[in-house]
mmCIF file of C-alpha atoms in Angstrom:
data_model
loop_
_atom_site.group_PDB
_atom_site.id
_atom_site.type_symbol
_atom_site.label_atom_id
_atom_site.label_comp_id
_atom_site.label_asym_id
_atom_site.label_seq_id
_atom_site.Cartn_x
_atom_site.Cartn_y
_atom_site.Cartn_z
ATOM 1 C CA MET G 1 5.057 -18.119 5.798
ATOM 2 C CA SER G 2 5.283 -20.581 2.885
ATOM 3 C CA ILE G 3 5.294 -19.019 -0.585
ATOM 4 C CA LEU G 4 2.722 -21.660 -1.600
ATOM 5 C CA ILE G 5 0.333 -20.436 1.109
ATOM 6 C CA ILE G 6 0.827 -16.821 -0.008
ATOM 7 C CA TYR G 7 0.247 -17.807 -3.647
ATOM 8 C CA SER G 8 -2.903 -19.832 -2.921
ATOM 9 C CA ASN G 9 -4.403 -17.035 -0.799
ATOM 10 C CA TYR G 10 -3.789 -14.424 -3.486
ATOM 11 C CA LYS G 11 -5.083 -16.750 -6.194
ATOM 12 C CA PHE G 12 -8.356 -17.043 -4.279
ATOM 13 C CA MET G 13 -8.615 -13.247 -3.808
ATOM 14 C CA VAL G 14 -7.700 -12.461 -7.422
ATOM 15 C CA THR G 15 -10.210 -14.998 -8.750
ATOM 16 C CA LEU G 16 -12.890 -13.409 -6.564
ATOM 17 C CA ARG G 17 -11.985 -9.878 -7.706
ATOM 18 C CA VAL G 18 -11.814 -10.824 -11.391
ATOM 19 C CA THR G 19 -15.342 -12.228 -11.256
ATOM 20 C CA ARG G 20 -16.756 -9.333 -9.205
ATOM 21 C CA PHE G 21 -14.733 -6.187 -9.943
ATOM 22 C CA HIS G 22 -17.467 -4.572 -12.084
ATOM 23 C CA SER G 23 -19.716 -4.441 -9.013
ATOM 24 C CA VAL G 24 -17.037 -3.233 -6.566
ATOM 25 C CA SER G 25 -17.317 0.491 -5.875
ATOM 26 C CA ASN G 26 -14.376 0.870 -3.482
ATOM 27 C CA SER G 27 -10.947 1.548 -4.979
ATOM 28 C CA TYR G 28 -8.465 -1.066 -3.834
ATOM 29 C CA LEU G 29 -5.085 -1.842 -5.346
ATOM 30 C CA LEU G 30 -6.127 -5.411 -6.105
ATOM 31 C CA SER G 31 -9.292 -4.213 -7.850
ATOM 32 C CA ASP G 32 -7.272 -1.678 -9.860
ATOM 33 C CA ILE G 33 -4.872 -4.398 -11.055
ATOM 34 C CA CYS G 34 -7.748 -6.634 -12.121
ATOM 35 C CA SER G 35 -9.521 -3.717 -13.815
ATOM 36 C CA ALA G 36 -6.368 -2.711 -15.690
ATOM 37 C CA SER G 37 -5.915 -6.278 -16.875
ATOM 38 C CA SER G 38 -9.421 -6.320 -18.342
ATOM 39 C CA SER G 39 -9.367 -2.861 -19.926
ATOM 40 C CA PHE G 40 -5.779 -2.467 -21.143
ATOM 41 C CA ILE G 41 -3.521 -5.511 -21.414
ATOM 42 C CA ALA G 42 -4.905 -8.977 -20.842
ATOM 43 C CA LEU G 43 -2.967 -10.782 -18.101
ATOM 44 C CA SER G 44 -3.374 -14.430 -17.245
ATOM 45 C CA LEU G 45 -4.537 -15.471 -13.783
ATOM 46 C CA ASP G 46 -1.009 -16.581 -12.890
ATOM 47 C CA GLU G 47 0.391 -13.209 -14.017
ATOM 48 C CA LEU G 48 -2.167 -11.325 -11.925
ATOM 49 C CA VAL G 49 -1.396 -13.458 -8.883
ATOM 50 C CA GLY G 50 2.332 -13.041 -9.480
ATOM 51 C CA GLN G 51 2.062 -9.245 -9.488
ATOM 52 C CA CYS G 52 0.077 -9.303 -6.239
ATOM 53 C CA VAL G 53 2.618 -11.596 -4.567
ATOM 54 C CA ILE G 54 5.439 -9.264 -5.641
ATOM 55 C CA PHE G 55 3.578 -6.335 -4.072
ATOM 56 C CA PHE G 56 3.207 -8.313 -0.853
ATOM 57 C CA LEU G 57 6.879 -9.333 -0.721
ATOM 58 C CA ALA G 58 8.090 -5.839 -1.640
ATOM 59 C CA GLY G 59 5.907 -4.336 1.066
ATOM 60 C CA TYR G 60 6.972 -6.796 3.739
ATOM 61 C CA ASP G 61 10.349 -8.461 3.239
ATOM 62 C CA THR G 62 12.113 -5.627 1.388
ATOM 63 C CA THR G 63 10.749 -3.025 3.790
ATOM 64 C CA ALA G 64 11.743 -4.959 6.915
ATOM 65 C CA SER G 65 15.254 -5.817 5.731
ATOM 66 C CA THR G 66 16.010 -2.334 4.372
ATOM 67 C CA LEU G 67 14.830 -0.679 7.593
ATOM 68 C CA SER G 68 17.088 -3.012 9.581
ATOM 69 C CA PHE G 69 20.111 -2.294 7.391
ATOM 70 C CA ALA G 70 19.443 1.462 7.372
ATOM 71 C CA SER G 71 19.181 1.512 11.176
ATOM 72 C CA TYR G 72 22.448 -0.411 11.430
ATOM 73 C CA LEU G 73 24.284 1.967 9.097
ATOM 74 C CA LEU G 74 22.914 5.050 10.856
ATOM 75 C CA ALA G 75 23.973 3.679 14.247
ATOM 76 C CA LEU G 76 27.519 3.197 12.926
ATOM 77 C CA ASN G 77 27.551 6.672 11.371
ATOM 78 C CA PRO G 78 26.189 9.153 13.956
ATOM 79 C CA GLY G 79 27.226 12.181 11.875
ATOM 80 C CA ILE G 80 25.034 11.032 9.005
ATOM 81 C CA GLN G 81 22.226 10.241 11.441
ATOM 82 C CA ASN G 82 22.428 13.785 12.840
ATOM 83 C CA THR G 83 22.335 15.268 9.336
ATOM 84 C CA LEU G 84 19.225 13.223 8.577
ATOM 85 C CA TYR G 85 17.588 14.274 11.852
ATOM 86 C CA GLU G 86 18.211 17.955 11.107
ATOM 87 C CA GLU G 87 16.655 17.587 7.650
ATOM 88 C CA LEU G 88 13.596 15.909 9.159
ATOM 89 C CA ARG G 89 13.275 18.702 11.712
ATOM 90 C CA GLU G 90 13.554 21.438 9.080
ATOM 91 C CA VAL G 91 11.121 19.830 6.633
ATOM 92 C CA LEU G 92 8.535 18.980 9.286
ATOM 93 C CA GLN G 93 8.653 22.520 10.642
ATOM 94 C CA ARG G 94 7.767 23.787 7.161
ATOM 95 C CA HIS G 95 4.929 21.271 6.942
ATOM 96 C CA LYS G 96 3.579 22.065 10.441
ATOM 97 C CA GLY G 97 4.603 18.699 11.873
ATOM 98 C CA GLU G 98 2.524 16.700 9.394
ATOM 99 C CA LEU G 99 4.248 13.749 7.726
ATOM 100 C CA THR G 100 2.368 14.142 4.453
ATOM 101 C CA TYR G 101 3.258 12.858 1.002
ATOM 102 C CA GLU G 102 4.454 16.369 0.112
ATOM 103 C CA ALA G 103 6.682 16.484 3.207
ATOM 104 C CA LEU G 104 8.232 13.132 2.311
ATOM 105 C CA GLN G 105 8.978 14.391 -1.203
ATOM 106 C CA ASP G 106 10.991 17.256 0.330
ATOM 107 C CA MET G 107 13.214 14.893 2.344
ATOM 108 C CA LYS G 108 16.013 14.551 -0.192
ATOM 109 C CA TYR G 109 18.682 13.417 2.260
ATOM 110 C CA LEU G 110 16.329 10.693 3.505
ATOM 111 C CA ASP G 111 16.067 9.508 -0.111
ATOM 112 C CA ASN G 112 19.866 9.451 -0.332
ATOM 113 C CA VAL G 113 20.213 7.484 2.913
ATOM 114 C CA ILE G 114 17.761 4.854 1.682
ATOM 115 C CA SER G 115 19.381 4.656 -1.763
ATOM 116 C CA GLU G 116 22.841 4.178 -0.249
ATOM 117 C CA THR G 117 21.471 1.504 2.084
ATOM 118 C CA LEU G 118 20.006 -0.334 -0.914
ATOM 119 C CA ARG G 119 23.339 -0.028 -2.722
ATOM 120 C CA ILE G 120 25.291 -1.655 0.109
ATOM 121 C CA TYR G 121 22.589 -4.174 1.015
ATOM 122 C CA PRO G 122 20.339 -4.770 -2.036
ATOM 123 C CA PRO G 123 17.136 -6.779 -1.419
ATOM 124 C CA SER G 124 18.279 -9.337 -3.984
ATOM 125 C CA PRO G 125 22.006 -9.898 -4.673
ATOM 126 C CA ARG G 126 21.291 -10.867 -8.269
ATOM 127 C CA LEU G 127 18.569 -10.442 -10.865
ATOM 128 C CA GLU G 128 17.474 -12.996 -13.429
ATOM 129 C CA ARG G 129 15.700 -12.570 -16.745
ATOM 130 C CA LEU G 130 14.548 -15.120 -19.305
ATOM 131 C CA THR G 131 15.161 -14.319 -22.967
ATOM 132 C CA GLU G 132 11.963 -14.474 -25.022
ATOM 133 C CA ALA G 133 13.802 -14.498 -28.360
ATOM 134 C CA ASP G 134 17.333 -14.851 -29.705
ATOM 135 C CA PHE G 135 19.261 -11.680 -28.887
ATOM 136 C CA LYS G 136 22.548 -10.537 -30.397
ATOM 137 C CA LEU G 137 24.828 -8.543 -28.102
ATOM 138 C CA GLY G 138 25.913 -5.736 -30.386
ATOM 139 C CA ASP G 139 29.180 -6.411 -32.218
ATOM 140 C CA THR G 140 30.481 -8.947 -29.694
ATOM 141 C CA GLY G 141 29.544 -11.940 -31.814
ATOM 142 C CA ILE G 142 27.638 -13.355 -28.853
ATOM 143 C CA THR G 143 24.018 -14.398 -29.257
ATOM 144 C CA LEU G 144 21.781 -15.247 -26.336
ATOM 145 C CA PRO G 145 19.397 -18.005 -27.443
ATOM 146 C CA LYS G 146 15.711 -17.934 -26.663
ATOM 147 C CA GLY G 147 14.939 -19.502 -23.294
ATOM 148 C CA MET G 148 18.286 -18.671 -21.669
ATOM 149 C CA ILE G 149 18.343 -17.364 -18.096
ATOM 150 C CA VAL G 150 20.524 -14.253 -17.827
ATOM 151 C CA SER G 151 21.864 -13.523 -14.343
ATOM 152 C CA ILE G 152 22.800 -9.930 -13.443
ATOM 153 C CA PRO G 153 25.111 -9.687 -10.383
ATOM 154 C CA ASN G 154 23.782 -6.402 -9.025
ATOM 155 C CA TYR G 155 25.446 -6.885 -5.615
ATOM 156 C CA ALA G 156 28.822 -7.088 -7.373
ATOM 157 C CA LEU G 157 27.991 -4.097 -9.588
ATOM 158 C CA GLN G 158 27.002 -1.985 -6.600
ATOM 159 C CA HIS G 159 30.259 -2.866 -4.810
ATOM 160 C CA ASP G 160 32.511 -2.306 -7.818
ATOM 161 C CA PRO G 161 35.111 0.366 -6.863
ATOM 162 C CA LYS G 162 35.209 1.534 -10.494
ATOM 163 C CA LEU G 163 31.545 2.487 -10.220
ATOM 164 C CA PHE G 164 31.417 3.392 -6.522
ATOM 165 C CA PRO G 165 34.816 4.415 -5.075
ATOM 166 C CA ASP G 166 35.421 3.055 -1.557
ATOM 167 C CA PRO G 167 32.299 0.876 -1.971
ATOM 168 C CA GLU G 168 32.074 -0.338 1.638
ATOM 169 C CA LYS G 169 31.807 3.236 2.940
ATOM 170 C CA PHE G 170 28.309 4.455 3.803
ATOM 171 C CA ASP G 171 28.039 7.740 1.906
ATOM 172 C CA PRO G 172 24.520 9.026 1.084
ATOM 173 C CA ASP G 173 26.045 11.882 -0.928
ATOM 174 C CA ARG G 174 26.672 9.365 -3.726
ATOM 175 C CA PHE G 175 23.012 9.861 -4.573
ATOM 176 C CA THR G 176 22.764 13.601 -4.981
ATOM 177 C CA ALA G 177 21.420 14.614 -8.392
ATOM 178 C CA GLU G 178 24.925 15.691 -9.450
ATOM 179 C CA GLU G 179 26.523 12.357 -8.505
ATOM 180 C CA ARG G 180 23.749 10.297 -10.085
ATOM 181 C CA ALA G 181 24.244 12.136 -13.383
ATOM 182 C CA LYS G 182 27.891 11.031 -13.490
ATOM 183 C CA ARG G 183 27.079 7.296 -13.347
ATOM 184 C CA ASP G 184 25.713 4.786 -15.783
ATOM 185 C CA PRO G 185 22.053 4.331 -14.730
ATOM 186 C CA TYR G 186 22.503 0.547 -14.827
ATOM 187 C CA ALA G 187 25.251 0.598 -12.187
ATOM 188 C CA TYR G 188 22.568 0.722 -9.488
ATOM 189 C CA LEU G 189 19.863 -1.958 -9.689
ATOM 190 C CA PRO G 190 18.296 -2.716 -6.296
ATOM 191 C CA PHE G 191 14.878 -3.071 -7.952
ATOM 192 C CA GLY G 192 15.984 -3.904 -11.471
ATOM 193 C CA ALA G 193 15.465 -1.456 -14.338
ATOM 194 C CA GLY G 194 13.324 -0.815 -17.381
ATOM 195 C CA PRO G 195 9.695 -1.845 -17.955
ATOM 196 C CA ARG G 196 10.166 -5.087 -15.997
ATOM 197 C CA ASN G 197 11.622 -3.613 -12.836
ATOM 198 C CA CYS G 198 10.035 -4.402 -9.463
ATOM 199 C CA VAL G 199 6.347 -3.482 -9.636
ATOM 200 C CA GLY G 200 6.303 -2.877 -5.875
ATOM 201 C CA MET G 201 9.269 -0.474 -5.846
ATOM 202 C CA ARG G 202 7.406 2.777 -5.177
ATOM 203 C CA PHE G 203 5.167 1.136 -2.602
ATOM 204 C CA ALA G 204 8.162 -0.316 -0.727
ATOM 205 C CA LEU G 205 10.153 2.934 -0.851
ATOM 206 C CA MET G 206 7.235 4.949 0.494
ATOM 207 C CA GLN G 207 6.816 2.538 3.405
ATOM 208 C CA ILE G 208 10.546 2.682 4.166
ATOM 209 C CA LYS G 209 10.564 6.490 4.110
ATOM 210 C CA ILE G 210 7.604 6.763 6.473
ATOM 211 C CA CYS G 211 8.951 4.193 8.954
ATOM 212 C CA LEU G 212 12.490 5.579 8.971
ATOM 213 C CA ALA G 213 11.304 9.182 9.319
ATOM 214 C CA CYS G 214 9.034 8.271 12.240
ATOM 215 C CA THR G 215 11.829 6.352 13.967
ATOM 216 C CA VAL G 216 14.623 8.910 13.550
ATOM 217 C CA THR G 217 12.422 11.778 14.754
ATOM 218 C CA GLN G 218 11.777 9.936 18.024
ATOM 219 C CA PHE G 219 14.864 7.814 18.692
ATOM 220 C CA GLU G 220 18.624 7.897 18.365
ATOM 221 C CA MET G 221 20.096 4.661 17.011
ATOM 222 C CA LEU G 222 23.262 3.548 18.787
ATOM 223 C CA ARG G 223 25.694 0.666 18.827
ATOM 224 C CA CYS G 224 25.498 -1.772 21.708
ATOM 225 C CA SER G 225 27.807 -4.510 22.967
ATOM 226 C CA GLU G 226 26.106 -7.057 20.677
ATOM 227 C CA THR G 227 26.383 -4.986 17.488
ATOM 228 C CA LYS G 228 28.462 -6.885 14.919
ATOM 229 C CA VAL G 229 31.030 -4.859 12.965
ATOM 230 C CA PRO G 230 31.338 -5.833 10.189
ATOM 231 C CA LEU G 231 27.881 -7.287 9.790
ATOM 232 C CA GLU G 232 27.775 -11.036 9.210
ATOM 233 C CA PHE G 233 25.470 -12.106 6.391
ATOM 234 C CA HIS G 234 25.075 -14.818 3.779
ATOM 235 C CA LEU G 235 24.164 -14.366 0.137
ATOM 236 C CA GLY G 236 21.024 -16.287 -0.760
ATOM 237 C CA PRO G 237 17.782 -15.278 -2.497
ATOM 238 C CA GLY G 238 18.254 -12.186 -0.326
ATOM 239 C CA LEU G 239 20.840 -11.072 2.214
ATOM 240 C CA LEU G 240 20.450 -13.413 5.178
ATOM 241 C CA ILE G 241 21.518 -12.293 8.671
ATOM 242 C CA PRO G 242 21.834 -15.519 10.706
ATOM 243 C CA LYS G 243 22.623 -13.731 13.992
ATOM 244 C CA GLY G 244 20.345 -10.732 13.486
ATOM 245 C CA ILE G 245 21.080 -7.023 13.910
ATOM 246 C CA HIS G 246 21.410 -5.733 17.475
ATOM 247 C CA LEU G 247 21.227 -2.008 18.243
ATOM 248 C CA LYS G 248 20.239 0.311 21.069
ATOM 249 C CA LEU G 249 17.425 2.846 20.730
ATOM 250 C CA LYS G 250 17.595 5.951 22.903
ATOM 251 C CA SER G 251 14.577 8.224 23.185
ATOM 252 C CA ARG G 252 15.461 11.714 21.958
ATOM 253 C CA GLU G 253 15.126 14.556 24.431
ATOM 254 C CA ASP G 254 14.444 16.899 21.505
ATOM 255 C CA LYS G 255 12.130 14.533 19.635
ATOM 256 C CA ILE G 256 10.006 16.007 16.878
ATOM 257 C CA LEU G 257 6.275 15.991 17.562
ATOM 258 C CA LEU G 258 4.293 14.564 14.663
ATOM 259 C CA LYS G 259 0.637 15.352 14.038
#
């Protein structure tokens, strides 16, 4: 779908909501964004549309690609997949088989698996920011002039062996609370950082957790004859997989029943 089509559709919907939100009784995300813009910080129409488009892309493209990469990594690492399955079983037993928000919050190893997937295969290999004023970089003698685009190579950062030893290894234990505390918080930037990080981050992560939990409880992910190792991809606006990801799904005999 063309980004221009997405933009024009959201511009129409935002314009409609902005002119009517006072009379809308239902609580929708789009209405909440428009309401917040009117009552707290005034955003331009383009800014409102931009935030909605980011939510759409985060909820679609990021979710789809991260689920594909996570499935690939789990298929190549059956021990990790089994550990994840056992956590899902234990947590869902405590929550009576209901995949609620509270149950998802208890799935710490699932969080780690997703975080490690995003480290190895970030949604965007680099981040860009535009300076709004001249900025002096500490005592370096370097000044970034207003209007300069600053590119942050987060793919390179997240594969730096000084920050993540053996960076090509899939190791969810890098993201335990103890391991996180040892690292600079800006070493890991799949969604950016600070007040201008990805506005759709929490929405995308929740979707990924639900989809991955539902899949792993029902199916075992396995390599097949067409599975590429290592995975072939190109760096572009995102990580592009020209030949796709091919795996085998096997229905679990001991699948977990969800309510």
